[in-house]
XYZ file of C-alpha atoms in Angstrom:
769
model
C -32.591 30.023 17.318
C -29.487 28.477 15.656
C -27.878 25.842 17.778
C -24.156 26.354 18.438
C -21.869 23.284 18.356
C -19.029 23.538 20.879
C -15.565 22.210 19.999
C -15.523 20.694 23.617
C -17.547 17.800 22.214
C -14.884 16.521 19.934
C -14.206 12.936 20.793
C -16.351 13.016 23.885
C -19.526 11.001 23.613
C -21.020 12.556 26.839
C -22.106 15.497 24.906
C -23.710 13.576 22.017
C -27.190 13.431 23.398
C -27.440 16.985 24.561
C -26.501 18.428 21.383
C -29.573 17.292 19.637
C -31.977 18.358 22.276
C -31.534 22.113 21.673
C -32.542 21.871 18.027
C -36.084 22.977 16.866
C -38.022 20.385 14.818
C -37.903 22.462 11.714
C -34.264 23.517 11.970
C -31.794 22.957 9.163
C -28.161 23.722 9.760
C -26.354 26.192 7.352
C -23.502 25.161 5.113
C -21.104 26.751 7.422
C -22.365 24.889 10.488
C -22.154 21.541 8.600
C -18.576 22.330 7.734
C -17.740 23.323 11.136
C -19.166 20.380 12.817
C -17.247 18.010 10.476
C -14.045 19.912 11.129
C -14.445 19.704 14.997
C -15.655 16.237 14.962
C -13.658 14.103 12.570
C -14.325 10.848 14.366
C -18.117 11.300 14.147
C -18.528 12.737 10.748
C -20.554 10.080 8.924
C -23.961 10.949 7.291
C -25.923 9.259 10.180
C -23.778 10.908 12.796
C -24.127 14.327 11.373
C -27.968 13.797 11.055
C -28.144 12.630 14.662
C -26.080 15.705 15.816
C -28.425 18.152 14.166
C -31.603 16.066 15.067
C -32.518 15.617 11.352
C -35.257 13.168 10.485
C -37.333 12.094 7.623
C -37.159 14.457 4.564
C -34.494 16.571 6.414
C -32.135 13.548 6.115
C -32.684 13.555 2.275
C -31.983 17.178 2.362
C -28.639 16.495 4.212
C -27.757 13.868 1.807
C -28.073 16.269 -1.084
C -26.367 19.070 0.829
C -23.289 16.788 1.640
C -23.142 15.685 -2.049
C -23.105 19.447 -3.314
C -20.419 20.207 -0.676
C -18.273 17.259 -2.185
C -18.935 18.293 -5.745
C -17.743 21.895 -4.843
C -14.475 20.479 -3.314
C -15.275 21.493 0.178
C -15.563 18.086 1.507
C -13.837 14.773 0.755
C -15.123 11.333 1.739
C -12.949 8.512 3.058
C -13.893 5.469 4.988
C -17.525 6.645 4.856
C -16.455 9.654 6.814
C -16.491 13.143 5.515
C -13.730 15.496 6.112
C -12.915 19.219 5.089
C -10.930 19.101 1.829
C -7.120 18.941 2.572
C -7.829 18.139 6.214
C -5.290 16.305 8.243
C -6.420 12.870 9.549
C -7.324 12.448 13.146
C -4.347 10.232 13.605
C -1.366 11.296 11.389
C 2.450 10.982 11.111
C 3.932 14.435 11.551
C 7.335 16.014 10.970
C 8.433 18.710 13.475
C 10.126 21.537 11.731
C 10.440 24.336 14.228
C 8.962 26.524 17.056
C 6.878 29.579 17.141
C 7.862 32.830 19.123
C 6.478 31.276 22.310
C 8.625 28.147 21.940
C 5.750 25.762 20.771
C 6.749 23.019 18.573
C 5.392 23.166 15.031
C 4.885 20.373 12.582
C 3.615 19.475 9.144
C 1.972 16.275 7.884
C 4.657 13.825 6.524
C 2.251 13.007 3.693
C -0.144 15.622 2.438
C -2.087 15.455 -0.684
C -4.183 18.601 -0.446
C -3.876 21.766 -2.526
C -1.491 24.455 -1.440
C 0.867 24.308 1.528
C 0.536 21.736 4.153
C -1.172 22.875 7.190
C 0.654 23.705 10.454
C 0.098 21.648 13.661
C 1.106 22.982 17.120
C 2.505 20.115 19.129
C 1.034 19.892 22.677
C 3.183 18.401 25.429
C 1.151 17.051 28.367
C 2.287 18.286 31.797
C 3.924 15.578 33.730
C 4.383 13.426 30.716
C 6.937 10.708 31.134
C 9.338 9.445 28.485
C 11.227 11.132 25.590
C 10.023 14.615 24.636
C 9.803 15.397 20.844
C 12.070 18.110 19.321
C 12.789 19.631 16.046
C 13.554 17.089 13.305
C 11.507 14.382 15.019
C 8.762 12.393 13.264
C 5.923 11.489 15.521
C 2.571 9.852 15.366
C -0.062 12.100 16.879
C -3.797 12.774 17.307
C -4.700 16.001 15.718
C -7.469 18.535 16.551
C -8.669 21.497 14.464
C -8.418 24.938 16.086
C -10.578 28.091 15.954
C -7.691 30.582 15.612
C -7.445 31.854 12.111
C -4.230 33.589 12.832
C -2.474 30.626 14.434
C -1.854 26.904 13.403
C -4.757 25.132 11.772
C -4.381 22.063 14.202
C -2.980 21.090 17.559
C -1.419 17.636 18.022
C -1.043 15.372 20.908
C 2.046 13.047 20.535
C 1.357 9.344 20.638
C 4.673 8.061 19.535
C 8.024 9.382 18.602
C 9.843 7.511 15.822
C 13.439 6.913 15.856
C 15.402 10.117 15.300
C 17.056 10.637 11.852
C 20.062 12.871 11.378
C 20.541 15.100 8.330
C 22.822 12.264 6.998
C 22.403 11.085 3.383
C 23.535 7.935 1.755
C 26.059 7.610 -1.140
C 28.700 5.532 -2.757
C 32.365 6.402 -1.757
C 34.338 6.663 -4.918
C 38.167 7.193 -5.261
C 38.992 9.133 -8.532
C 41.942 8.722 -10.636
C 43.586 11.889 -9.226
C 43.182 10.538 -5.802
C 40.233 12.852 -4.731
C 37.176 11.432 -3.006
C 33.594 11.785 -4.267
C 30.157 10.625 -3.027
C 28.054 9.185 -5.764
C 24.397 9.872 -5.020
C 21.922 7.053 -4.461
C 18.764 9.376 -4.758
C 17.862 10.798 -8.093
C 17.833 14.424 -6.972
C 20.818 14.239 -4.742
C 23.851 16.089 -5.741
C 27.495 14.593 -6.059
C 29.520 15.509 -2.964
C 33.372 15.982 -2.302
C 34.964 14.317 0.677
C 38.196 15.727 2.165
C 40.886 13.195 3.195
C 40.406 14.120 6.944
C 36.817 13.245 6.658
C 37.243 9.849 4.967
C 36.656 8.034 8.107
C 38.118 4.761 6.798
C 35.863 4.546 3.686
C 37.176 2.566 0.621
C 36.259 2.734 -2.993
C 32.883 1.170 -3.648
C 31.695 1.451 0.031
C 28.076 2.507 0.784
C 28.461 5.237 3.385
C 26.396 7.624 5.400
C 27.610 11.168 5.153
C 26.805 14.538 6.657
C 26.723 17.297 3.860
C 28.357 20.586 4.767
C 26.689 23.897 3.798
C 27.292 24.384 0.084
C 29.813 26.871 -1.115
C 29.283 29.355 -3.757
C 31.662 27.648 -6.095
C 32.061 23.952 -6.868
C 30.435 20.828 -5.575
C 29.300 20.780 -1.926
C 31.501 18.955 0.680
C 30.571 16.195 3.187
C 32.163 14.130 5.725
C 31.676 10.260 6.169
C 29.896 9.335 9.435
C 29.686 5.542 8.956
C 30.539 2.853 6.491
C 27.523 0.568 5.900
C 28.991 -2.013 3.594
C 30.721 -2.668 0.284
C 28.840 -2.578 -2.980
C 31.145 -5.270 -4.260
C 29.200 -7.796 -1.924
C 26.032 -9.514 -2.728
C 22.785 -7.875 -1.583
C 24.451 -4.435 -1.652
C 21.750 -2.908 -3.674
C 18.838 -3.758 -1.302
C 21.020 -2.430 1.489
C 20.814 1.081 -0.066
C 17.062 0.831 0.084
C 17.167 -0.566 3.631
C 19.157 2.384 4.879
C 17.390 4.994 2.654
C 14.054 4.024 4.074
C 15.028 3.384 7.679
C 13.980 -0.337 7.479
C 15.155 -2.192 10.730
C 17.153 -5.202 9.423
C 19.294 -6.480 12.493
C 17.343 -8.084 15.388
C 18.255 -6.681 18.762
C 20.017 -9.109 21.086
C 17.007 -9.515 23.530
C 14.675 -10.323 20.522
C 17.013 -13.058 19.432
C 17.375 -14.270 22.919
C 13.648 -14.608 23.417
C 13.243 -16.391 20.011
C 15.885 -18.924 20.873
C 14.298 -19.491 24.235
C 10.961 -20.373 22.970
C 9.932 -23.941 23.327
C 7.659 -25.724 20.654
C 4.021 -25.585 21.281
C 2.361 -28.798 22.546
C -1.002 -30.487 22.000
C -2.406 -29.001 25.366
C -5.803 -27.323 24.725
C -5.639 -27.935 20.994
C -7.678 -30.186 18.765
C -5.575 -32.989 17.153
C -5.815 -32.418 13.337
C -2.477 -34.308 12.526
C -4.416 -36.903 10.485
C -5.997 -34.323 8.169
C -3.905 -34.137 4.963
C -3.524 -30.508 4.719
C -0.962 -29.401 2.137
C 1.030 -26.113 1.557
C 1.240 -24.710 -1.961
C 3.830 -21.914 -2.304
C 6.388 -20.367 -4.639
C 9.251 -22.849 -5.376
C 11.769 -20.690 -3.554
C 9.721 -20.003 -0.337
C 11.413 -20.599 2.846
C 8.510 -20.156 5.226
C 5.002 -21.671 4.872
C 2.234 -20.097 6.942
C -0.883 -21.539 5.270
C -2.153 -25.020 4.409
C -5.329 -26.102 2.687
C -7.720 -29.072 2.360
C -11.141 -29.551 0.796
C -13.827 -32.184 0.566
C -17.403 -32.382 -0.859
C -20.060 -31.501 1.781
C -21.504 -34.717 3.064
C -24.779 -32.814 4.075
C -27.534 -33.908 1.802
C -29.207 -30.690 2.306
C -26.221 -28.964 0.579
C -26.008 -30.846 -2.818
C -22.703 -29.782 -4.781
C -21.451 -27.833 -1.741
C -17.943 -28.038 -0.508
C -16.013 -27.917 2.843
C -12.865 -25.874 2.658
C -10.233 -25.907 5.467
C -7.514 -23.275 5.682
C -4.929 -23.673 8.530
C -2.660 -20.794 9.411
C 0.553 -20.963 11.482
C -0.244 -19.971 15.232
C 2.320 -17.203 15.666
C 0.305 -15.831 18.589
C 1.533 -19.022 20.435
C 5.112 -17.644 20.552
C 4.813 -13.874 20.104
C 3.183 -12.373 23.188
C 2.057 -8.654 23.392
C 4.491 -6.319 24.974
C 7.529 -8.795 24.744
C 10.762 -7.857 22.834
C 9.632 -10.137 19.968
C 6.251 -8.392 19.715
C 7.775 -4.833 20.051
C 10.231 -5.735 17.253
C 7.524 -7.132 15.041
C 5.334 -4.018 15.474
C 8.309 -1.784 14.705
C 8.850 -3.589 11.374
C 5.202 -3.893 10.595
C 5.772 -6.530 7.750
C 8.567 -8.425 6.080
C 10.232 -6.599 3.185
C 10.866 -8.654 -0.010
C 13.774 -7.621 -2.221
C 14.930 -9.695 -5.294
C 18.143 -10.620 -3.391
C 16.920 -10.913 0.299
C 14.147 -10.863 2.616
C 14.036 -8.627 5.683
C 11.785 -10.574 7.856
C 9.349 -9.438 10.435
C 10.244 -12.150 12.902
C 13.535 -13.976 13.449
C 14.308 -17.137 11.590
C 13.704 -19.261 14.649
C 10.085 -18.258 14.495
C 9.585 -17.587 10.775
C 11.361 -20.419 9.184
C 11.202 -23.016 11.974
C 8.657 -22.959 14.741
C 5.798 -21.202 12.741
C 6.687 -22.652 9.227
C 4.126 -25.548 8.358
C 6.805 -27.873 7.428
C 5.945 -31.251 5.800
C 5.697 -34.081 8.205
C 6.299 -32.000 11.390
C 3.860 -31.081 14.100
C 3.098 -27.510 14.039
C 0.450 -25.328 15.916
C -2.204 -23.460 13.790
C -5.342 -21.560 13.842
C -7.806 -23.218 11.260
C -11.127 -22.119 9.853
C -13.421 -24.705 8.295
C -16.009 -23.149 5.867
C -18.877 -24.680 4.095
C -20.059 -23.307 0.671
C -23.139 -23.937 -1.261
C -22.754 -25.174 -4.963
C -23.037 -21.461 -6.051
C -20.041 -20.473 -3.942
C -22.023 -18.813 -1.068
C -20.478 -19.259 2.277
C -23.079 -20.929 4.487
C -21.112 -21.129 7.781
C -17.690 -21.353 9.179
C -15.900 -22.113 12.477
C -12.507 -21.519 13.912
C -10.337 -24.127 15.655
C -6.890 -24.021 17.494
C -5.176 -27.186 16.445
C -1.975 -29.083 16.000
C -1.445 -30.151 12.432
C 1.102 -32.033 10.317
C 1.528 -30.906 6.571
C 0.999 -33.962 4.323
C 3.047 -32.455 1.408
C 5.051 -29.184 0.603
C 4.179 -28.325 -2.977
C 5.216 -25.537 -5.440
C 2.537 -23.790 -7.548
C 3.726 -25.365 -10.909
C 4.232 -28.740 -9.266
C 0.547 -28.861 -8.120
C -0.712 -27.393 -11.375
C 1.188 -30.003 -13.406
C -0.435 -32.780 -11.411
C -3.952 -31.458 -12.130
C -2.911 -31.103 -15.847
C -2.057 -34.755 -16.097
C 1.651 -34.733 -15.277
C 2.039 -35.843 -11.649
C 5.387 -36.580 -10.024
C 6.389 -38.869 -7.285
C 5.143 -36.550 -4.648
C 1.876 -35.443 -6.277
C 0.757 -38.852 -7.638
C -0.215 -40.449 -4.257
C -2.405 -37.404 -3.348
C -3.760 -36.572 -6.715
C -7.222 -37.988 -6.136
C -7.511 -37.717 -2.439
C -6.237 -34.083 -1.812
C -5.494 -32.246 -5.064
C -8.578 -32.931 -7.131
C -10.966 -32.085 -4.403
C -9.062 -28.778 -3.912
C -9.634 -27.844 -7.547
C -13.182 -28.929 -7.349
C -13.796 -26.740 -4.522
C -12.047 -23.878 -6.244
C -14.435 -24.254 -9.105
C -17.193 -23.602 -6.571
C -15.573 -20.653 -4.870
C -14.986 -19.192 -8.322
C -18.800 -19.255 -9.012
C -19.006 -16.962 -5.895
C -16.288 -14.765 -6.788
C -17.795 -14.300 -10.432
C -21.047 -13.391 -8.976
C -19.382 -10.902 -6.340
C -17.502 -9.271 -9.352
C -14.418 -7.766 -7.660
C -12.151 -5.393 -9.609
C -10.431 -7.522 -12.246
C -7.296 -5.473 -13.530
C -4.963 -7.258 -16.010
C -1.649 -6.105 -14.960
C 1.255 -8.676 -15.153
C 3.766 -8.931 -12.354
C 7.378 -9.271 -13.236
C 10.016 -11.183 -11.191
C 13.746 -10.436 -11.274
C 16.052 -13.581 -11.279
C 19.456 -12.933 -9.936
C 22.948 -14.523 -10.672
C 24.972 -15.867 -7.744
C 26.834 -12.584 -7.595
C 23.574 -10.724 -6.937
C 23.284 -9.029 -10.376
C 20.406 -9.367 -12.736
C 20.221 -12.669 -14.907
C 16.856 -12.067 -16.353
C 13.430 -10.600 -15.762
C 10.469 -12.966 -16.264
C 6.591 -12.804 -16.097
C 5.584 -15.881 -14.131
C 2.555 -17.605 -15.627
C -0.595 -16.949 -13.722
C -1.832 -20.444 -12.834
C -5.160 -21.830 -11.505
C -2.921 -23.036 -8.516
C -2.217 -19.316 -7.667
C -5.931 -18.401 -8.100
C -7.091 -21.230 -5.923
C -4.854 -20.325 -2.948
C -5.699 -16.645 -3.454
C -9.499 -17.278 -3.211
C -9.157 -19.654 -0.286
C -7.257 -17.088 1.590
C -9.661 -14.271 0.818
C -12.546 -16.360 2.207
C -10.551 -17.075 5.267
C -10.032 -13.385 5.917
C -13.566 -12.602 5.480
C -14.533 -15.358 7.858
C -12.062 -13.836 10.503
C -13.575 -10.415 10.219
C -17.023 -11.723 10.394
C -16.375 -13.679 13.392
C -14.635 -10.906 15.352
C -17.315 -8.304 14.255
C -19.948 -10.866 15.457
C -18.345 -11.184 18.877
C -17.863 -7.343 19.091
C -13.977 -7.989 19.409
C -11.832 -4.952 18.447
C -9.939 -5.759 15.269
C -7.867 -4.167 12.564
C -9.639 -4.286 9.104
C -8.105 -4.212 5.827
C -9.996 -1.400 4.049
C -10.061 -0.091 0.566
C -12.050 2.942 -0.272
C -13.772 3.667 -3.485
C -12.145 6.156 -5.788
C -12.640 9.788 -4.641
C -15.136 11.881 -6.517
C -12.262 13.894 -8.028
C -10.509 10.668 -9.319
C -13.888 9.424 -10.772
C -14.366 12.665 -12.580
C -10.812 12.651 -13.952
C -11.254 8.992 -15.028
C -14.655 9.837 -16.598
C -13.002 12.828 -18.563
C -10.306 10.621 -19.864
C -12.622 7.804 -20.963
C -14.581 10.298 -22.835
C -11.580 10.817 -25.016
C -11.901 7.171 -26.050
C -15.637 7.391 -26.588
C -16.185 5.270 -23.346
C -18.603 6.286 -20.635
C -18.535 5.626 -16.829
C -21.817 5.980 -15.127
C -22.354 8.704 -12.435
C -23.413 7.939 -9.006
C -22.401 8.160 -5.329
C -22.103 4.319 -4.811
C -19.470 3.105 -7.447
C -19.179 -0.624 -7.896
C -16.147 -2.756 -9.077
C -18.539 -4.117 -11.762
C -18.775 -0.713 -13.422
C -15.018 -0.628 -13.959
C -15.043 -4.179 -15.020
C -17.577 -3.317 -17.691
C -15.119 -0.676 -19.109
C -12.193 -3.124 -18.911
C -14.148 -5.807 -20.749
C -14.978 -3.368 -23.553
C -11.383 -2.731 -24.251
C -10.155 -6.207 -23.913
C -7.946 -7.121 -27.031
C -8.084 -3.606 -28.249
C -4.954 -1.411 -28.822
C -5.918 0.675 -25.859
C -6.341 -2.189 -23.365
C -3.120 -1.447 -21.523
C -3.826 2.241 -21.487
C -7.287 1.789 -19.851
C -6.094 -0.771 -17.369
C -3.269 1.516 -16.217
C -5.622 4.654 -15.836
C -8.190 2.616 -13.942
C -5.522 1.408 -11.597
C -4.376 4.973 -10.966
C -7.948 5.976 -10.160
C -8.191 3.548 -7.231
C -7.498 4.397 -3.660
C -4.705 2.746 -1.627
C -5.630 -0.027 0.689
C -4.628 0.380 4.286
C -5.395 -0.826 7.896
C -7.989 0.652 10.272
C -9.931 -0.276 13.206
C -12.874 1.335 11.582
C -14.622 -0.581 8.796
C -15.496 0.812 5.299
C -15.321 -2.451 3.471
C -12.927 -3.404 0.630
C -13.901 -1.867 -2.624
C -11.507 -3.733 -4.806
C -12.596 -7.116 -3.569
C -16.248 -6.000 -3.233
C -16.513 -7.307 0.289
C -18.337 -5.627 3.138
C -15.960 -6.707 5.836
C -12.274 -8.000 5.396
C -9.246 -8.565 7.688
C -5.790 -9.952 7.138
C -5.586 -13.334 8.850
C -3.638 -15.654 6.592
C -0.052 -14.321 6.889
C 1.003 -13.692 10.506
C 4.568 -14.548 9.969
C 5.092 -11.622 7.664
C 2.266 -9.088 8.569
C 1.609 -7.765 11.946
C -2.014 -6.951 11.174
C -2.617 -10.750 10.953
C -1.114 -11.314 14.354
C -3.421 -8.860 15.865
C -6.479 -10.657 14.104
C -5.130 -14.017 15.447
C -5.125 -12.550 18.967
C -8.621 -11.195 18.551
C -9.833 -14.562 17.614
C -8.109 -16.413 20.554
C -9.727 -13.884 22.830
C -13.154 -13.762 21.330
C -13.514 -17.599 20.969
C -11.779 -18.605 24.270
C -9.089 -20.548 22.475
C -6.445 -20.314 25.218
C -3.629 -18.095 25.985
C -2.003 -15.332 23.684
C -5.330 -13.413 23.056
C -5.842 -9.801 22.575
C -5.518 -7.729 25.768
C -7.426 -4.715 26.649
C -4.159 -2.631 26.570
C -3.534 -3.693 23.018
C -7.120 -3.177 22.000
C -6.885 0.421 23.178
C -3.886 0.897 20.776
C -5.505 -0.310 17.629
C -5.883 3.101 16.029
C -2.110 3.755 16.529
C -1.093 0.242 15.548
C -3.144 0.562 12.257
C -1.568 3.759 11.462
C 1.851 2.407 12.148
C 1.545 -0.738 9.981
C -0.115 1.267 7.148
C 3.025 3.462 7.185
C 5.422 0.461 7.340
C 3.653 -1.137 4.366
C 4.140 1.915 2.294
C 7.748 2.063 3.305
C 8.328 -1.439 2.173
C 6.515 -0.933 -1.117
C 8.803 2.138 -1.889
C 12.020 0.267 -0.738
C 11.170 -2.810 -2.996
C 10.368 -0.442 -6.059
C 13.564 1.562 -5.591
C 15.624 -1.708 -5.297
C 14.189 -2.993 -8.542
C 14.869 0.311 -10.353
C 18.545 0.187 -9.122
C 19.066 -3.463 -10.097
C 17.671 -2.850 -13.682
C 19.631 0.333 -14.145
C 22.861 -1.419 -13.210
C 21.969 -4.282 -15.645
C 21.321 -1.875 -18.494
C 24.361 0.409 -17.650
C 26.403 -1.361 -20.399
C 23.805 -0.889 -23.007
C 23.856 2.908 -23.384
C 22.852 3.917 -27.048
C 21.052 0.706 -27.439
C 17.441 0.864 -28.621
C 14.413 -0.704 -26.799
C 10.742 -1.158 -27.234
C 8.944 0.653 -24.613
C 5.532 1.793 -23.219
C 4.648 5.248 -22.045
C 4.003 4.783 -18.243
C 3.476 8.336 -17.254
C 3.010 11.838 -18.700
C 3.875 15.124 -17.079
C 4.459 18.685 -18.049
C 8.164 18.008 -17.690
C 8.203 14.949 -20.017
C 7.358 11.331 -20.423
C 8.239 8.355 -18.214
C 8.590 5.068 -20.301
C 8.728 1.554 -19.148
C 10.545 -1.302 -20.769
C 8.110 -4.220 -20.665
C 10.911 -6.745 -20.923
C 12.437 -5.520 -17.680
C 9.695 -3.675 -15.857
C 12.103 -0.658 -15.507
C 11.165 2.964 -15.854
C 13.038 5.801 -17.402
C 12.509 9.508 -18.315
C 12.299 11.466 -21.576
C 12.477 15.237 -21.021
C 9.952 17.204 -22.863
C 12.848 19.530 -24.250
C 14.140 16.477 -26.271
C 11.017 15.552 -28.027
C 11.564 17.570 -31.311
C 10.777 20.767 -33.078
C 7.409 21.671 -31.576
C 6.132 23.293 -28.392
C 4.445 20.411 -26.367
C 1.439 21.131 -24.129
C 0.263 18.747 -21.314
C -3.233 17.563 -21.510
C -4.115 16.189 -18.150
C -7.489 14.766 -19.153
C -6.138 12.780 -22.098
C -2.929 11.882 -20.270
C -0.900 13.121 -23.187
C 1.649 15.709 -24.533
C 0.851 17.104 -27.934
C 2.459 19.638 -30.273
C 1.133 23.250 -30.188
C 1.686 23.523 -34.088
C 0.863 20.035 -35.208
C -1.625 18.602 -32.500
C 0.395 15.372 -32.736
C 1.876 13.869 -29.641
C 2.219 10.959 -27.202
C -0.188 9.428 -24.798
C -0.115 7.189 -21.751
C 0.414 3.528 -22.663
C 1.574 4.237 -26.186
C 4.059 1.812 -27.528
C 7.302 3.498 -28.584
C 10.835 2.779 -29.574
C 13.495 4.618 -27.387
C 17.181 4.929 -27.172
C 19.018 4.725 -23.779
C 21.161 7.831 -23.389
C 22.222 8.015 -19.716
C 22.236 5.769 -16.635
C 22.834 6.433 -13.051
C 22.874 2.828 -11.514
C 23.044 3.755 -7.855
C 20.201 6.178 -8.176
C 18.238 3.759 -10.323
C 17.741 6.579 -12.873
C 17.649 6.174 -16.701
C 17.200 8.738 -19.364
C 15.933 7.868 -22.856
C 15.503 9.617 -26.248
C 12.340 9.208 -28.112
C 12.772 7.729 -31.628
C 9.049 7.212 -32.579
C 7.326 10.031 -34.340
C 4.355 11.775 -32.528
C 1.103 10.446 -33.628
C -2.338 12.141 -34.227
C -4.278 11.701 -30.912
C -7.888 10.641 -30.574
C -10.045 13.921 -30.780
C -6.834 15.823 -30.841
C -8.094 18.780 -32.767
C -11.018 19.274 -30.382
C -8.896 18.723 -27.203
C -5.994 20.526 -28.754
C -7.668 23.934 -29.040
C -9.261 23.519 -25.648
C -6.108 22.666 -23.884
C -4.102 25.213 -25.737
C -6.313 27.936 -24.273
C -5.865 26.357 -20.661
C -2.121 26.096 -21.343
C -1.673 29.796 -22.385
C -3.449 30.837 -19.179
C -1.754 28.505 -16.628
C 0.867 26.263 -17.902
C 4.339 26.771 -19.198
C 5.141 25.566 -22.706
C 8.482 24.173 -23.228
C 10.393 24.293 -26.530
C 13.015 21.999 -28.042
C 15.701 23.739 -26.186
C 13.858 23.733 -22.819
C 13.177 27.462 -22.897
C 10.022 28.937 -21.692
C 7.762 31.210 -23.732
């Protein structure tokens, strides 16, 4: 008799044992039963948990593995964090946007981020009886736990609200402009935002060039829509104005409340009480030359143990932020709200006030500072043998910049590095050589994608864009920090202390298949298999090193990867090829690291400021919040760079540039100017006298008549046609003729048939056929 799985068991371990007892020994569940179980038990949907739920053993587990793989190949299941879920399913903890009510008055919401096919699912919001605090309403964004429903005619999920985010009105941002005829306009700061008219009675004190928040009125049938100014946020004639647009557009908190500042100013410096005295250890900080806070210091020596010949002892000391920022206090609540510091070319929006980040927790040269340190011993092959954590008082022996430390190692020491060259710097580089052997053996993903840095003039405009040289000094600090992060995760896991992992899932099966199809167009192959390894991608990258398509393959491999995030459930870090990994080394600028510090303090009995049970119970919510704030910061930083570069190039309309195709869509080509790291768009309608077809597999657009076209990462020459500086948008014209594409005749006819069936073809005047 088939076993029924009750939805009551969702999230309730009390039902786990009884479920398996009613299953016959020779019972194998049907596909529908497996799918139903996964939908109803998203927090217990790993392969082992499914096998346990259905009491499958021996060969039945092999059968289950094959069945689950078939369901993934058919697109019915997706795999994330070693857990399976229905394709397009909403995560168990998700950020939702409430958009309306049903006929019974129940609030309805959609996921704020949804990548599944079709329309996003609807979630009915449940309000607990007797719940205290604010009640969500239409227009609110909330963090909620979601539960699938059985009602095919109603919402697919119900949601229980965990947190209500700050309310946002329907206001939009724009730049207030006074035209020559005395009328007022709002210049858009978003690419798809229309221009608005402001009547004089709704000017609200705004002046020409002010960044304003406006409320659009309902659009009329004729002319531009109107709006009224709600608030003046600042003048664009001032420095740091461009980043202010991103700060407001992405709702990034940037002004510390009075109670937060008061708490920070009242904090007294930590003392030596209950700490080890490490002030005589010559730890040094190595950071960018313009860094204002220093939260990590390093030291290394050969291992004196005769049983470990060629081994090294590496010490990493991290600012003890937990000594000052206590759970539940105003400083802590504001830090969690911000999630992380946000870095713009013209300013930093810090997670913590300056009194904490740039003073008490900055490991300043020659000043006593509290720290949590990890001492790690490695074999000569770079394998970590053991480690230990310590709560210490340290005193930095030197504050060094990356180029300064590298120059000393390269034979050009200065007055600061010369005295510590033999005693501190050379042992650090010797230790890095050992750790590099371990890294090479581990084979993390090695993508070659240079990072650009915008240098500004005193007035806040762009001076130039540079690609900083990648030095061994950078790699040394990076590898030391990675190993410290691994040690933190291992210690907390070993002590069974709750923590927030930094996780990075392997590419999804769909992305793997898409990448495999693309590589086939270049006569490259990627092995199939359920367990992908970074080394398999590295093999592909090595084969194209130095080739014309090197940049193309690096770009496509990058886009096939999943996004890293935070979670209290560990799936490992695919990119770094590590089983367990947690952020520990930057608690000044990342809340995740502060949580890990508190966990270490509690697990190892290192004094006050440890992780509380109340905080441990909220880690799922905290992980979702800080993952969201990280994505918010990345988007704001990217938008600011786009606006700065667009403003910089606004005077160069009609100039020609060398560019690289950075994106291919049905609508046209995105191109990047390598010199500036800026993106612009070329509409497909402007590409010339052919009908262009989008080939998703080859990442290309090619002409229906000629089979010639353009492909991702092609180097081309373009002309700048139009710039919208405040929106960060640029439009280009293609000057390079289309080229024959690899295998274009084969892929040409295949894609042509697909295009006729399912895709619009756009001619030189933008008309559809």
